[in-house]
Amino acid sequence: MSNRHIVVLGNGITGITAARTLRKRSNHRITVVSGETDHHFSRTALMYIFMGDMRYEDTKPYPDDFWPKNRIELKRGWVQSINTQQKQLLFKNQESLSYDTLILATGSKPNRFAWPGEELEGVQGLYSYQDLEMMERNVKGAKRAVLVGGGLIGVEVAEMLLSRGVQVTFLVREKTFWGSVLPKEESAMINREIRAHGVDLRLETGLQEILANTAGGVRAVRTLTGEEIPCEMVFLTAGVSPQIEMVKDSGIDCDRGILVDRFLRTSAPDVWAGGDCAQHREVPEGRRPVEQVWYTGKIQGERMAANICGDHSEYDPGIWFNSAKFFDIEYQTYGLVMPKLKQGEKTFYWEHPEGNKSIRINFEESSGAVLGMNVFGIRHRHALWEKWILEKTSIQEVLSHLGAANFDPEFYKQYESEIIHAFNLHYPNQSVELKTKKGLFSKFLEEFFK
Amino acid sequence: MSDITANLAYESHSIAHHGPRLRIREKIALTAMALGSMFLALSLIAVNAGTSEMIKSLWFNFSWILAIGGGGYFALSKHLMDRPGVRNQGKTTDSLTSRGAWGWMIGIVFTSFYICLYWFPGQLEGLVRIHDPFSLFMRGRAADEWFVYGTIYTILTLLMGAKAIAKYRHNRYQIIRTSVIMIVQLSFSYLFPVLAAKFSQPEIYFSYLWPLAYDKLFPGSIDHFLHSGAIGYFIIGWFVIGTFVATPVLTYYFGKRWYCSWVCGCGGLANTMGDSWRQVSDKSLKSWKIERWTIHTVLAFIVILTLILWFEPYLPVLFKEIAFQMRKFYAFVIGAAFSGVIGVGFYPLMGTRVWCRFGCPMAAVLGLLQRFNSRFRITTNGAQCISCGNCSKYCEMGIDVRHYAQRGQNIIRASCVGCGICATVCPRGVLSLENGPQENRYNQEQGLSLLGKMKSK
Ligand SMILES: Cc1cc2nc3c(=O)[nH]c(=O)nc-3n(C[C@H](O)[C@H](O)[C@H](O)COP(=O)(O)OP(=O)(O)OC[C@H]3O[C@@H](n4cnc5c(N)ncnc54)[C@H](O)[C@@H]3O)c2cc1C
Ligand code: SF4
Ligand code: SF4
């Protein structure tokens, strides 16, 4: 294959995985373009930079000499538009860059809802490194911040601000935190955790407007019920949406995101898109059209690169999984657990009396096959759950080997017997006995990994 | 709607818990600690051999009570004020823990102490003398600089061990491990030798094995024990079995950590007093290269020296002189300058395990065993890693844990001491220290649909 110039727009996890995979598999000239930072860093670690757990340098997954060593050229600059006929990127500073193949991996931007006052100084979201710098400026002298919109980034912002002694009022429109994703028991647990850390969490409270002070900064917000909450900072944390500004006039088909087929091709020749900015025309089963998580960016980056190198395979993310941390409670999920049960679906839920650990397993009523699980405050093994869900293992079988999925550190208290006890109380005629305790190579796992 | 009064309660709570401000109580404790330490330092110039027993005793009690009481209260309260959980906020911004002015100052104080201890013990005279009454009580003789060193070392391990337990109290691996380290330091490395001295028995540190205690298996030492009666035989048995049986067997089952993170006093001090500085260790490939050279050179040196000593009778006379010079060199350059001055003195500048990482011959042996013949590994949980970097940042051995975790690979590195902190700080539950069969140790979870695809890359 002759050497082409492949330009990757975006140096986030998607773009970088694409570039690395291309380098491993080909001799093409590779250029990665980004306006945000010179080098790839881990966006998921933004909070740790602000809180002083890590420096910016520590969040770079690869050392700076990795790029020249691997002949990946880096170009810093903001792209204004794309000319798909002439195969050219046009930068804000009037420079241009030609490509033979283009990968779009431009990520997301915080949602805005045209709230009055959202353009004021002191109102911001948290997505980019520039947002973090802005936060660093805005936090000076701030006593109270109001966060608008509940979600994972909102919780992180709350923790960040508290670490600097700023009080936080959190406005959430739903009845309960992250209620569009979590069933009510888990969501209630997170409500408690957020409040226990000193956040003034206001559920079922919407934003009316942001009020200015005389200097063009923030003085207060007014809620939909008319209450005024004085504050110096406002965070818009009601989700993110694809960053597609620069493709708007390029003729590439877009909806919410850049539309791609199952091979991750866009409507323009030799232009591919993946990660947060892409929207799948055909949605894989159990998935969403736009997926804004780290590992899907990784898989899509790899898939684009492989397809450019001549593979012809579809994006296949496998079963859904994710993880997060709400202050001190870790959360993992495997398979699909919706806030409301679907037809023919049953659920089993156990919660520790202290209310900071829980496990939920959803299963098919007819066959008992496990469909998905949520676990809070306990760590579980990804590989094993993936296998159980793929193989439609029954809940009885899963519970009797639950210890094998336990991934907590050594010496931790194990709750498998309590969990099974709770199950047996709930479903007396399907009762289960614990066969596998924790221990990596308990018999069951040894079989499994053979 | 949320409850307004509850919110107010949360507010006052939030300032106390998350703000960088200290309460009056912590400030008083901090002042007491500073005062106590100042008095300890002052003894260096104000006390001498002529000082009366009563003054010495008062000085000793006054300064240690203030230092321990104040330091202990401050250290515990700092963590207990907060809810249990991972708390590393400010580590990279505070001058003390990020190689700032305070870090350098503490580094200089530690280093100066070690320089005096090894080469100018006379300078410590005042400090040694205030420990006379205590030494008399403990072991029936006047204090010397090594008794004072052991006492300070043990106090710091216990005090900062309590702090480490408070800090990691949400994690039982850390609680149990730290407690064991504290108990081993107090008993094996302090009370046993001290009591042995009292009853005129050989002062043996049972927790230090060859090649760390490099002369334990020298023919001279063995000969000496052979002449100390039954207890001598026991001691020889202990060290021979310790080195040639216990070391490979325990390392096979549990990895290097059984020694480095559960028994060894150097590791003990690192994981208690040094815990605040674990993050300053260098993570670059270059330091990994340097580390492999230095640590194995030290090991080779000790092995060669031990062999020469054993075979001396059969070797040309020249070797007697070589062995003598080697011993002298080792004692000065490695035993003193490396393990003490740099190893501990540089905690705030190069991280807590400088000696364990770059110099310790025991760590080298355990590392080789762990790398090639052990059931220990750190398992990476599927594809959950988000490359945040906490694990690498807080690895005291400078291992780039993330490098492996983000590729879905298990971590098997000679230098890993199994402290478990990478697994503790990971916000996504990705890492777990485990012992298991050796096959597929590097990647036992391969072969699954998505994971298989991601890992093979
Ligand atoms: C605070 C925070 C915490 C998160 N935590 C998690 C988590 O715990 N787990 C998880 O799975 N996901 C998490 N996410 C989401 C995750 O970070 C994203 O899904 C992922 O980073 C998307 O990667 P990407 O490469 O597609 O896009 P991005 O990382 O957004 O990269 C896109 C890059 O393209 C650049 N770019 C865009 N437009 C232009 C232009 N016109 N010119 C030049 N450059 C341009 C951007 O500046 C950016 O550098 C988090 C996100 C945030 C903000
Ligand atoms: S890799 Fe983890 S367990 Fe090993 S030394 Fe580093 S932090 Fe400790
Ligand atoms: S701390 Fe956990 S999530 Fe972060 S890089 Fe390390 S293994 Fe990955």
mmCIF file of N, CA and C in Angstrom, chain A residues 185-187 189-190 192 329-332 348-353 355-361 373-380 415 419:
data_model
loop_
_atom_site.group_PDB
_atom_site.id
_atom_site.type_symbol
_atom_site.label_atom_id
_atom_site.label_comp_id
_atom_site.label_asym_id
_atom_site.label_seq_id
_atom_site.Cartn_x
_atom_site.Cartn_y
_atom_site.Cartn_z
ATOM 1 N N GLU A 185 -33.185 2.885 44.210
ATOM 2 C CA GLU A 185 -32.411 2.568 45.418
ATOM 3 C C GLU A 185 -30.968 3.073 45.299
ATOM 4 N N GLU A 186 -30.342 2.780 44.163
ATOM 5 C CA GLU A 186 -28.959 3.212 43.966
ATOM 6 C C GLU A 186 -28.878 4.728 43.947
ATOM 7 N N SER A 187 -29.859 5.329 43.279
ATOM 8 C CA SER A 187 -29.849 6.776 43.189
ATOM 9 C C SER A 187 -30.001 7.397 44.570
ATOM 10 N N MET A 189 -28.980 6.127 47.316
ATOM 11 C CA MET A 189 -27.692 5.970 47.986
ATOM 12 C C MET A 189 -26.744 7.113 47.591
ATOM 13 N N ILE A 190 -26.761 7.456 46.317
ATOM 14 C CA ILE A 190 -25.875 8.519 45.846
ATOM 15 C C ILE A 190 -26.362 9.887 46.357
ATOM 16 N N ARG A 192 -27.623 10.383 49.207
ATOM 17 C CA ARG A 192 -27.105 10.434 50.574
ATOM 18 C C ARG A 192 -25.607 10.731 50.590
ATOM 19 N N ILE A 329 -17.804 6.459 46.883
ATOM 20 C CA ILE A 329 -18.440 5.194 46.496
ATOM 21 C C ILE A 329 -18.128 4.866 45.038
ATOM 22 N N GLU A 330 -17.471 3.723 44.846
ATOM 23 C CA GLU A 330 -17.163 3.287 43.489
ATOM 24 C C GLU A 330 -18.353 2.564 42.887
ATOM 25 N N TYR A 331 -18.475 2.690 41.593
ATOM 26 C CA TYR A 331 -19.617 2.104 40.892
ATOM 27 C C TYR A 331 -19.129 1.381 39.648
ATOM 28 N N GLN A 332 -19.622 0.178 39.450
ATOM 29 C CA GLN A 332 -19.338 -0.541 38.207
ATOM 30 C C GLN A 332 -20.645 -1.101 37.691
ATOM 31 N N PHE A 348 -32.988 -8.413 41.319
ATOM 32 C CA PHE A 348 -32.641 -8.755 42.696
ATOM 33 C C PHE A 348 -31.716 -7.664 43.204
ATOM 34 N N TYR A 349 -32.040 -7.097 44.378
ATOM 35 C CA TYR A 349 -31.232 -5.999 44.910
ATOM 36 C C TYR A 349 -30.870 -6.265 46.357
ATOM 37 N N TRP A 350 -29.605 -6.095 46.672
ATOM 38 C CA TRP A 350 -29.138 -6.214 48.052
ATOM 39 C C TRP A 350 -28.399 -4.933 48.415
ATOM 40 N N GLU A 351 -28.671 -4.427 49.603
ATOM 41 C CA GLU A 351 -27.928 -3.254 50.062
ATOM 42 C C GLU A 351 -27.416 -3.500 51.467
ATOM 43 N N HIS A 352 -26.186 -3.083 51.697
ATOM 44 C CA HIS A 352 -25.595 -3.215 53.027
ATOM 45 C C HIS A 352 -26.353 -2.317 54.001
ATOM 46 N N PRO A 353 -26.558 -2.782 55.247
ATOM 47 C CA PRO A 353 -27.292 -1.963 56.224
ATOM 48 C C PRO A 353 -26.739 -0.541 56.370
ATOM 49 N N GLY A 355 -25.749 1.251 54.069
ATOM 50 C CA GLY A 355 -26.207 2.036 52.928
ATOM 51 C C GLY A 355 -25.120 2.595 52.035
ATOM 52 N N ASN A 356 -23.950 1.946 52.001
ATOM 53 C CA ASN A 356 -22.927 2.448 51.086
ATOM 54 C C ASN A 356 -22.353 1.363 50.170
ATOM 55 N N LYS A 357 -23.020 0.213 50.177
ATOM 56 C CA LYS A 357 -22.628 -0.872 49.278
ATOM 57 C C LYS A 357 -23.899 -1.520 48.782
ATOM 58 N N SER A 358 -23.895 -1.922 47.516
ATOM 59 C CA SER A 358 -25.086 -2.623 47.042
ATOM 60 C C SER A 358 -24.746 -3.410 45.794
ATOM 61 N N ILE A 359 -25.609 -4.348 45.499
ATOM 62 C CA ILE A 359 -25.478 -5.053 44.227
ATOM 63 C C ILE A 359 -26.884 -5.299 43.685
ATOM 64 N N ARG A 360 -27.044 -5.126 42.385
ATOM 65 C CA ARG A 360 -28.319 -5.406 41.739
ATOM 66 C C ARG A 360 -28.036 -6.299 40.537
ATOM 67 N N ILE A 361 -28.836 -7.335 40.405
ATOM 68 C CA ILE A 361 -28.710 -8.190 39.227
ATOM 69 C C ILE A 361 -30.085 -8.285 38.569
ATOM 70 N N MET A 373 -25.912 -5.928 35.649
ATOM 71 C CA MET A 373 -25.733 -5.727 37.082
ATOM 72 C C MET A 373 -25.166 -4.356 37.379
ATOM 73 N N ASN A 374 -25.508 -3.843 38.564
ATOM 74 C CA ASN A 374 -24.898 -2.628 39.115
ATOM 75 C C ASN A 374 -24.241 -3.027 40.410
ATOM 76 N N VAL A 375 -23.044 -2.545 40.652
ATOM 77 C CA VAL A 375 -22.449 -2.800 41.961
ATOM 78 C C VAL A 375 -21.842 -1.506 42.493
ATOM 79 N N PHE A 376 -22.119 -1.223 43.750
ATOM 80 C CA PHE A 376 -21.609 -0.018 44.407
ATOM 81 C C PHE A 376 -20.811 -0.414 45.638
ATOM 82 N N GLY A 377 -19.619 0.153 45.782
ATOM 83 C CA GLY A 377 -18.831 -0.056 46.994
ATOM 84 C C GLY A 377 -18.157 -1.412 47.075
ATOM 85 N N ILE A 378 -18.301 -2.238 46.052
ATOM 86 C CA ILE A 378 -17.594 -3.522 45.977
ATOM 87 C C ILE A 378 -17.043 -3.578 44.551
ATOM 88 N N ARG A 379 -15.872 -4.166 44.383
ATOM 89 C CA ARG A 379 -15.321 -4.266 43.032
ATOM 90 C C ARG A 379 -15.630 -5.645 42.455
ATOM 91 N N HIS A 380 -15.989 -5.669 41.192
ATOM 92 C CA HIS A 380 -16.261 -6.950 40.550
ATOM 93 C C HIS A 380 -15.434 -7.131 39.293
ATOM 94 N N TYR A 415 -19.248 -10.212 51.219
ATOM 95 C CA TYR A 415 -20.688 -10.154 51.489
ATOM 96 C C TYR A 415 -21.490 -11.206 50.733
ATOM 97 N N ILE A 419 -25.540 -11.689 50.616
ATOM 98 C CA ILE A 419 -26.260 -11.411 49.375
ATOM 99 C C ILE A 419 -27.154 -12.602 49.022
#
